[in-house]
Amino acid sequence: YVVILLLCSNISLMLDTVKSRVNRLDFSRYTDAEIRRILELNLLDAGDDSGVLVYADGLPGRAIAYFQDGEINNIRAELMGVIETLASGGASGRIKCTKYISDLKDRKEFVFFTLLSFYRDIAQTARYGKYAELQNKQQTAAISALAGNIGFYKAEDCIEMIDRTWKRLKQNVNYDLAVSNMLIKIPVSYTHLR
């Protein structure tokens, strides 16, 4: 009987086949203040971008990678566009969205985190209006518009679908099929119940 301990500081860099066959034990994470300090030591400034702290989730490697990836803000903007396209309905838009997300397979952790974060903010805004605590403050106008169209309960349904898809991906299902299935299930014509 052999026990092997495998330690890593950035789980997202580990192969999915390895991750699916191990028991994961997370150690305590850094606080937001500690993450900000680590970023400062690396000459990076989070400024008012609370998204980096939320995405980091107490992991300095994630926070640093967020800043080192020059495409992060473009991807975030495109993913907001995906949500807007899905909210407006139509098969052709859904096909484009599926292709875009499928092309981001190498960044799937960030993609799914961002989608969950956006829908969380949409749900919070639908429920609490201007008093909602947003993770994505730079997207306030788009989130407010979507909250009025999608509503709290449908945003919660979307969060559940995205989370379920993410869990399936951890079980090594086909990424492209999982994304396609998820985008079919996310409601294509949202209506806000008044």
PDB file of C-alpha atoms in Angstrom:
ATOM      1  CA  TYR A   1       0.000   0.000   0.000  1.00  0.00           C
ATOM      2  CA  VAL A   2       1.582   3.257  -1.171  1.00  0.00           C
ATOM      3  CA  VAL A   3       0.504   6.839  -0.589  1.00  0.00           C
ATOM      4  CA  ILE A   4       1.886   9.494  -2.897  1.00  0.00           C
ATOM      5  CA  LEU A   5       1.567  13.161  -1.995  1.00  0.00           C
ATOM      6  CA  LEU A   6       1.454  15.471  -4.963  1.00  0.00           C
ATOM      7  CA  LEU A   7       1.820  19.156  -4.095  1.00  0.00           C
ATOM      8  CA  CYS A   8       1.243  22.026  -6.478  1.00  0.00           C
ATOM      9  CA  SER A   9       0.838  25.761  -6.212  1.00  0.00           C
ATOM     10  CA  ASN A  10      -1.300  26.189  -9.340  1.00  0.00           C
ATOM     11  CA  ILE A  11      -3.816  23.387  -9.836  1.00  0.00           C
ATOM     12  CA  SER A  12      -4.903  24.798 -13.195  1.00  0.00           C
ATOM     13  CA  LEU A  13      -1.548  23.784 -14.685  1.00  0.00           C
ATOM     14  CA  MET A  14      -2.006  20.145 -13.722  1.00  0.00           C
ATOM     15  CA  LEU A  15      -3.322  17.750 -16.363  1.00  0.00           C
ATOM     16  CA  ASP A  16      -7.034  17.031 -16.136  1.00  0.00           C
ATOM     17  CA  THR A  17      -6.357  13.302 -16.210  1.00  0.00           C
ATOM     18  CA  VAL A  18      -4.219  13.636 -13.083  1.00  0.00           C
ATOM     19  CA  LYS A  19      -6.704  15.943 -11.325  1.00  0.00           C
ATOM     20  CA  SER A  20      -9.547  13.505 -11.900  1.00  0.00           C
ATOM     21  CA  ARG A  21      -7.664  10.685 -10.169  1.00  0.00           C
ATOM     22  CA  VAL A  22      -6.505  12.353  -6.976  1.00  0.00           C
ATOM     23  CA  ASN A  23      -8.085  13.474  -3.732  1.00  0.00           C
ATOM     24  CA  ARG A  24      -7.662  17.211  -3.457  1.00  0.00           C
ATOM     25  CA  LEU A  25      -6.828  18.873  -0.165  1.00  0.00           C
ATOM     26  CA  ASP A  26      -6.664  22.656  -0.256  1.00  0.00           C
ATOM     27  CA  PHE A  27      -4.603  24.517   2.306  1.00  0.00           C
ATOM     28  CA  SER A  28      -5.705  27.879   3.659  1.00  0.00           C
ATOM     29  CA  ARG A  29      -5.694  30.665   1.126  1.00  0.00           C
ATOM     30  CA  TYR A  30      -4.330  34.163   1.219  1.00  0.00           C
ATOM     31  CA  THR A  31      -6.569  37.099   2.152  1.00  0.00           C
ATOM     32  CA  ASP A  32      -7.312  39.868  -0.355  1.00  0.00           C
ATOM     33  CA  ALA A  33      -4.893  42.154   1.493  1.00  0.00           C
ATOM     34  CA  GLU A  34      -2.148  39.522   1.244  1.00  0.00           C
ATOM     35  CA  ILE A  35      -2.854  39.040  -2.482  1.00  0.00           C
ATOM     36  CA  ARG A  36      -2.628  42.810  -3.027  1.00  0.00           C
ATOM     37  CA  ARG A  37       0.720  42.832  -1.196  1.00  0.00           C
ATOM     38  CA  ILE A  38       2.049  39.944  -3.311  1.00  0.00           C
ATOM     39  CA  LEU A  39       0.949  41.791  -6.455  1.00  0.00           C
ATOM     40  CA  GLU A  40       2.747  44.932  -5.243  1.00  0.00           C
ATOM     41  CA  LEU A  41       5.919  42.901  -4.636  1.00  0.00           C
ATOM     42  CA  ASN A  42       5.641  41.723  -8.247  1.00  0.00           C
ATOM     43  CA  LEU A  43       5.152  45.346  -9.393  1.00  0.00           C
ATOM     44  CA  LEU A  44       1.518  44.744 -10.317  1.00  0.00           C
ATOM     45  CA  ASP A  45      -1.333  46.978  -9.177  1.00  0.00           C
ATOM     46  CA  ALA A  46      -4.857  45.611  -8.725  1.00  0.00           C
ATOM     47  CA  GLY A  47      -6.195  49.141  -8.297  1.00  0.00           C
ATOM     48  CA  ASP A  48     -10.008  49.092  -8.264  1.00  0.00           C
ATOM     49  CA  ASP A  49     -10.191  45.810 -10.181  1.00  0.00           C
ATOM     50  CA  SER A  50     -11.961  43.619  -7.636  1.00  0.00           C
ATOM     51  CA  GLY A  51     -12.292  40.975 -10.373  1.00  0.00           C
ATOM     52  CA  VAL A  52      -8.650  39.997  -9.988  1.00  0.00           C
ATOM     53  CA  LEU A  53      -9.113  39.352  -6.266  1.00  0.00           C
ATOM     54  CA  VAL A  54     -12.269  37.344  -6.832  1.00  0.00           C
ATOM     55  CA  TYR A  55     -10.617  35.323  -9.594  1.00  0.00           C
ATOM     56  CA  ALA A  56      -7.484  34.791  -7.497  1.00  0.00           C
ATOM     57  CA  ASP A  57      -9.615  33.235  -4.752  1.00  0.00           C
ATOM     58  CA  GLY A  58      -6.695  33.468  -2.361  1.00  0.00           C
ATOM     59  CA  LEU A  59      -4.182  32.011  -4.838  1.00  0.00           C
ATOM     60  CA  PRO A  60      -1.287  34.344  -5.702  1.00  0.00           C
ATOM     61  CA  GLY A  61      -0.440  32.406  -8.873  1.00  0.00           C
ATOM     62  CA  ARG A  62      -3.882  33.090 -10.292  1.00  0.00           C
ATOM     63  CA  ALA A  63      -3.638  36.794  -9.483  1.00  0.00           C
ATOM     64  CA  ILE A  64      -0.232  37.112 -11.145  1.00  0.00           C
ATOM     65  CA  ALA A  65      -1.364  35.087 -14.186  1.00  0.00           C
ATOM     66  CA  TYR A  66      -4.384  37.401 -14.496  1.00  0.00           C
ATOM     67  CA  PHE A  67      -2.078  40.358 -15.039  1.00  0.00           C
ATOM     68  CA  GLN A  68       0.461  38.546 -17.183  1.00  0.00           C
ATOM     69  CA  ASP A  69      -2.149  37.392 -19.691  1.00  0.00           C
ATOM     70  CA  GLY A  70      -2.638  40.348 -22.017  1.00  0.00           C
ATOM     71  CA  GLU A  71      -5.874  38.879 -23.408  1.00  0.00           C
ATOM     72  CA  ILE A  72      -7.781  38.686 -20.123  1.00  0.00           C
ATOM     73  CA  ASN A  73      -9.720  41.933 -20.547  1.00  0.00           C
ATOM     74  CA  ASN A  74     -10.572  41.101 -24.170  1.00  0.00           C
ATOM     75  CA  ILE A  75     -11.817  37.659 -23.142  1.00  0.00           C
ATOM     76  CA  ARG A  76     -13.918  39.169 -20.350  1.00  0.00           C
ATOM     77  CA  ALA A  77     -15.474  41.651 -22.802  1.00  0.00           C
ATOM     78  CA  GLU A  78     -16.154  38.890 -25.337  1.00  0.00           C
ATOM     79  CA  LEU A  79     -17.739  36.686 -22.677  1.00  0.00           C
ATOM     80  CA  MET A  80     -20.062  39.529 -21.699  1.00  0.00           C
ATOM     81  CA  GLY A  81     -20.916  39.697 -25.402  1.00  0.00           C
ATOM     82  CA  VAL A  82     -21.662  35.961 -25.341  1.00  0.00           C
ATOM     83  CA  ILE A  83     -24.157  36.474 -22.508  1.00  0.00           C
ATOM     84  CA  GLU A  84     -25.773  39.392 -24.346  1.00  0.00           C
ATOM     85  CA  THR A  85     -26.002  37.299 -27.518  1.00  0.00           C
ATOM     86  CA  LEU A  86     -27.585  34.392 -25.658  1.00  0.00           C
ATOM     87  CA  ALA A  87     -30.048  36.791 -24.028  1.00  0.00           C
ATOM     88  CA  SER A  88     -31.119  38.136 -27.409  1.00  0.00           C
ATOM     89  CA  GLY A  89     -31.746  34.603 -28.699  1.00  0.00           C
ATOM     90  CA  GLY A  90     -31.203  33.043 -32.067  1.00  0.00           C
ATOM     91  CA  ALA A  91     -29.437  29.906 -33.238  1.00  0.00           C
ATOM     92  CA  SER A  92     -26.782  31.669 -35.323  1.00  0.00           C
ATOM     93  CA  GLY A  93     -25.648  33.724 -32.316  1.00  0.00           C
ATOM     94  CA  ARG A  94     -25.539  30.623 -30.144  1.00  0.00           C
ATOM     95  CA  ILE A  95     -23.366  28.855 -32.748  1.00  0.00           C
ATOM     96  CA  LYS A  96     -20.893  31.771 -32.774  1.00  0.00           C
ATOM     97  CA  CYS A  97     -20.822  31.754 -28.966  1.00  0.00           C
ATOM     98  CA  THR A  98     -20.202  28.009 -28.907  1.00  0.00           C
ATOM     99  CA  LYS A  99     -17.287  28.369 -31.313  1.00  0.00           C
ATOM    100  CA  TYR A 100     -15.789  31.239 -29.320  1.00  0.00           C
ATOM    101  CA  ILE A 101     -15.927  29.375 -26.007  1.00  0.00           C
ATOM    102  CA  SER A 102     -14.706  26.154 -27.649  1.00  0.00           C
ATOM    103  CA  ASP A 103     -11.689  28.028 -28.984  1.00  0.00           C
ATOM    104  CA  LEU A 104     -10.818  29.016 -25.396  1.00  0.00           C
ATOM    105  CA  LYS A 105     -10.377  25.423 -24.236  1.00  0.00           C
ATOM    106  CA  ASP A 106      -6.878  26.184 -22.929  1.00  0.00           C
ATOM    107  CA  ARG A 107      -8.377  28.851 -20.654  1.00  0.00           C
ATOM    108  CA  LYS A 108     -11.471  26.946 -19.599  1.00  0.00           C
ATOM    109  CA  GLU A 109     -10.988  27.602 -15.880  1.00  0.00           C
ATOM    110  CA  PHE A 110     -10.951  31.350 -16.478  1.00  0.00           C
ATOM    111  CA  VAL A 111     -13.858  31.160 -18.961  1.00  0.00           C
ATOM    112  CA  PHE A 112     -16.125  29.244 -16.608  1.00  0.00           C
ATOM    113  CA  PHE A 113     -15.142  31.363 -13.621  1.00  0.00           C
ATOM    114  CA  THR A 114     -15.934  34.530 -15.603  1.00  0.00           C
ATOM    115  CA  LEU A 115     -19.293  33.229 -16.829  1.00  0.00           C
ATOM    116  CA  LEU A 116     -20.252  32.256 -13.275  1.00  0.00           C
ATOM    117  CA  SER A 117     -19.105  35.629 -11.972  1.00  0.00           C
ATOM    118  CA  PHE A 118     -21.082  37.564 -14.607  1.00  0.00           C
ATOM    119  CA  TYR A 119     -24.271  35.563 -14.020  1.00  0.00           C
ATOM    120  CA  ARG A 120     -23.801  35.948 -10.259  1.00  0.00           C
ATOM    121  CA  ASP A 121     -23.667  39.720 -10.713  1.00  0.00           C
ATOM    122  CA  ILE A 122     -26.716  39.608 -12.992  1.00  0.00           C
ATOM    123  CA  ALA A 123     -28.652  37.659 -10.344  1.00  0.00           C
ATOM    124  CA  GLN A 124     -27.523  40.021  -7.563  1.00  0.00           C
ATOM    125  CA  THR A 125     -28.468  43.092  -9.609  1.00  0.00           C
ATOM    126  CA  ALA A 126     -31.857  41.610 -10.500  1.00  0.00           C
ATOM    127  CA  ARG A 127     -32.524  41.014  -6.814  1.00  0.00           C
ATOM    128  CA  TYR A 128     -30.935  44.058  -5.129  1.00  0.00           C
ATOM    129  CA  GLY A 129     -30.730  46.632  -7.926  1.00  0.00           C
ATOM    130  CA  LYS A 130     -28.223  49.421  -7.435  1.00  0.00           C
ATOM    131  CA  TYR A 131     -27.381  48.094  -3.952  1.00  0.00           C
ATOM    132  CA  ALA A 132     -25.906  44.862  -5.319  1.00  0.00           C
ATOM    133  CA  GLU A 133     -22.262  44.169  -4.474  1.00  0.00           C
ATOM    134  CA  LEU A 134     -20.734  43.449  -7.886  1.00  0.00           C
ATOM    135  CA  GLN A 135     -17.604  41.445  -8.587  1.00  0.00           C
ATOM    136  CA  ASN A 136     -17.386  42.956 -12.082  1.00  0.00           C
ATOM    137  CA  LYS A 137     -17.777  46.670 -11.461  1.00  0.00           C
ATOM    138  CA  GLN A 138     -16.354  47.563 -14.883  1.00  0.00           C
ATOM    139  CA  GLN A 139     -19.374  45.858 -16.491  1.00  0.00           C
ATOM    140  CA  THR A 140     -22.058  47.568 -14.371  1.00  0.00           C
ATOM    141  CA  ALA A 141     -24.059  48.994 -17.298  1.00  0.00           C
ATOM    142  CA  ALA A 142     -24.191  45.713 -19.231  1.00  0.00           C
ATOM    143  CA  ILE A 143     -24.987  43.742 -16.063  1.00  0.00           C
ATOM    144  CA  SER A 144     -27.839  46.113 -15.173  1.00  0.00           C
ATOM    145  CA  ALA A 145     -29.359  45.802 -18.643  1.00  0.00           C
ATOM    146  CA  LEU A 146     -29.096  42.011 -18.571  1.00  0.00           C
ATOM    147  CA  ALA A 147     -30.532  41.843 -15.043  1.00  0.00           C
ATOM    148  CA  GLY A 148     -33.665  43.584 -16.290  1.00  0.00           C
ATOM    149  CA  ASN A 149     -34.042  41.094 -19.145  1.00  0.00           C
ATOM    150  CA  ILE A 150     -32.959  37.864 -17.485  1.00  0.00           C
ATOM    151  CA  GLY A 151     -34.121  38.282 -13.911  1.00  0.00           C
ATOM    152  CA  PHE A 152     -32.944  36.641 -10.721  1.00  0.00           C
ATOM    153  CA  TYR A 153     -34.324  33.110 -11.121  1.00  0.00           C
ATOM    154  CA  LYS A 154     -33.213  32.607 -14.710  1.00  0.00           C
ATOM    155  CA  ALA A 155     -29.744  33.917 -13.849  1.00  0.00           C
ATOM    156  CA  GLU A 156     -29.655  31.378 -11.002  1.00  0.00           C
ATOM    157  CA  ASP A 157     -30.668  28.647 -13.493  1.00  0.00           C
ATOM    158  CA  CYS A 158     -27.795  29.695 -15.741  1.00  0.00           C
ATOM    159  CA  ILE A 159     -25.357  29.550 -12.814  1.00  0.00           C
ATOM    160  CA  GLU A 160     -26.537  26.023 -12.073  1.00  0.00           C
ATOM    161  CA  MET A 161     -26.085  24.950 -15.725  1.00  0.00           C
ATOM    162  CA  ILE A 162     -22.597  26.459 -15.952  1.00  0.00           C
ATOM    163  CA  ASP A 163     -21.577  24.877 -12.645  1.00  0.00           C
ATOM    164  CA  ARG A 164     -22.935  21.489 -13.730  1.00  0.00           C
ATOM    165  CA  THR A 165     -20.998  21.724 -17.004  1.00  0.00           C
ATOM    166  CA  TRP A 166     -17.809  22.677 -15.144  1.00  0.00           C
ATOM    167  CA  LYS A 167     -18.206  19.633 -12.893  1.00  0.00           C
ATOM    168  CA  ARG A 168     -18.687  17.397 -15.942  1.00  0.00           C
ATOM    169  CA  LEU A 169     -15.547  18.804 -17.520  1.00  0.00           C
ATOM    170  CA  LYS A 170     -13.637  17.771 -14.413  1.00  0.00           C
ATOM    171  CA  GLN A 171     -14.748  14.219 -15.201  1.00  0.00           C
ATOM    172  CA  ASN A 172     -13.004  14.409 -18.602  1.00  0.00           C
ATOM    173  CA  VAL A 173     -16.066  14.744 -20.821  1.00  0.00           C
ATOM    174  CA  ASN A 174     -15.629  16.193 -24.302  1.00  0.00           C
ATOM    175  CA  TYR A 175     -15.126  19.950 -23.916  1.00  0.00           C
ATOM    176  CA  ASP A 176     -16.744  20.999 -27.202  1.00  0.00           C
ATOM    177  CA  LEU A 177     -19.841  18.858 -26.623  1.00  0.00           C
ATOM    178  CA  ALA A 178     -20.180  20.015 -23.028  1.00  0.00           C
ATOM    179  CA  VAL A 179     -19.975  23.680 -24.069  1.00  0.00           C
ATOM    180  CA  SER A 180     -22.451  23.169 -26.910  1.00  0.00           C
ATOM    181  CA  ASN A 181     -24.881  21.377 -24.614  1.00  0.00           C
ATOM    182  CA  MET A 182     -24.547  24.097 -21.964  1.00  0.00           C
ATOM    183  CA  LEU A 183     -25.245  26.905 -24.435  1.00  0.00           C
ATOM    184  CA  ILE A 184     -28.297  25.066 -25.758  1.00  0.00           C
ATOM    185  CA  LYS A 185     -29.675  24.667 -22.238  1.00  0.00           C
ATOM    186  CA  ILE A 186     -29.062  28.240 -21.150  1.00  0.00           C
ATOM    187  CA  PRO A 187     -32.355  29.991 -21.905  1.00  0.00           C
ATOM    188  CA  VAL A 188     -32.213  31.733 -25.266  1.00  0.00           C
ATOM    189  CA  SER A 189     -35.153  34.015 -24.760  1.00  0.00           C
ATOM    190  CA  TYR A 190     -35.123  35.424 -21.269  1.00  0.00           C
ATOM    191  CA  THR A 191     -38.183  37.154 -19.969  1.00  0.00           C
ATOM    192  CA  HIS A 192     -38.327  39.095 -16.771  1.00  0.00           C
ATOM    193  CA  LEU A 193     -41.381  38.204 -14.716  1.00  0.00           C
ATOM    194  CA  ARG A 194     -42.935  41.437 -13.496  1.00  0.00           C
TER     195      ARG A 194
END
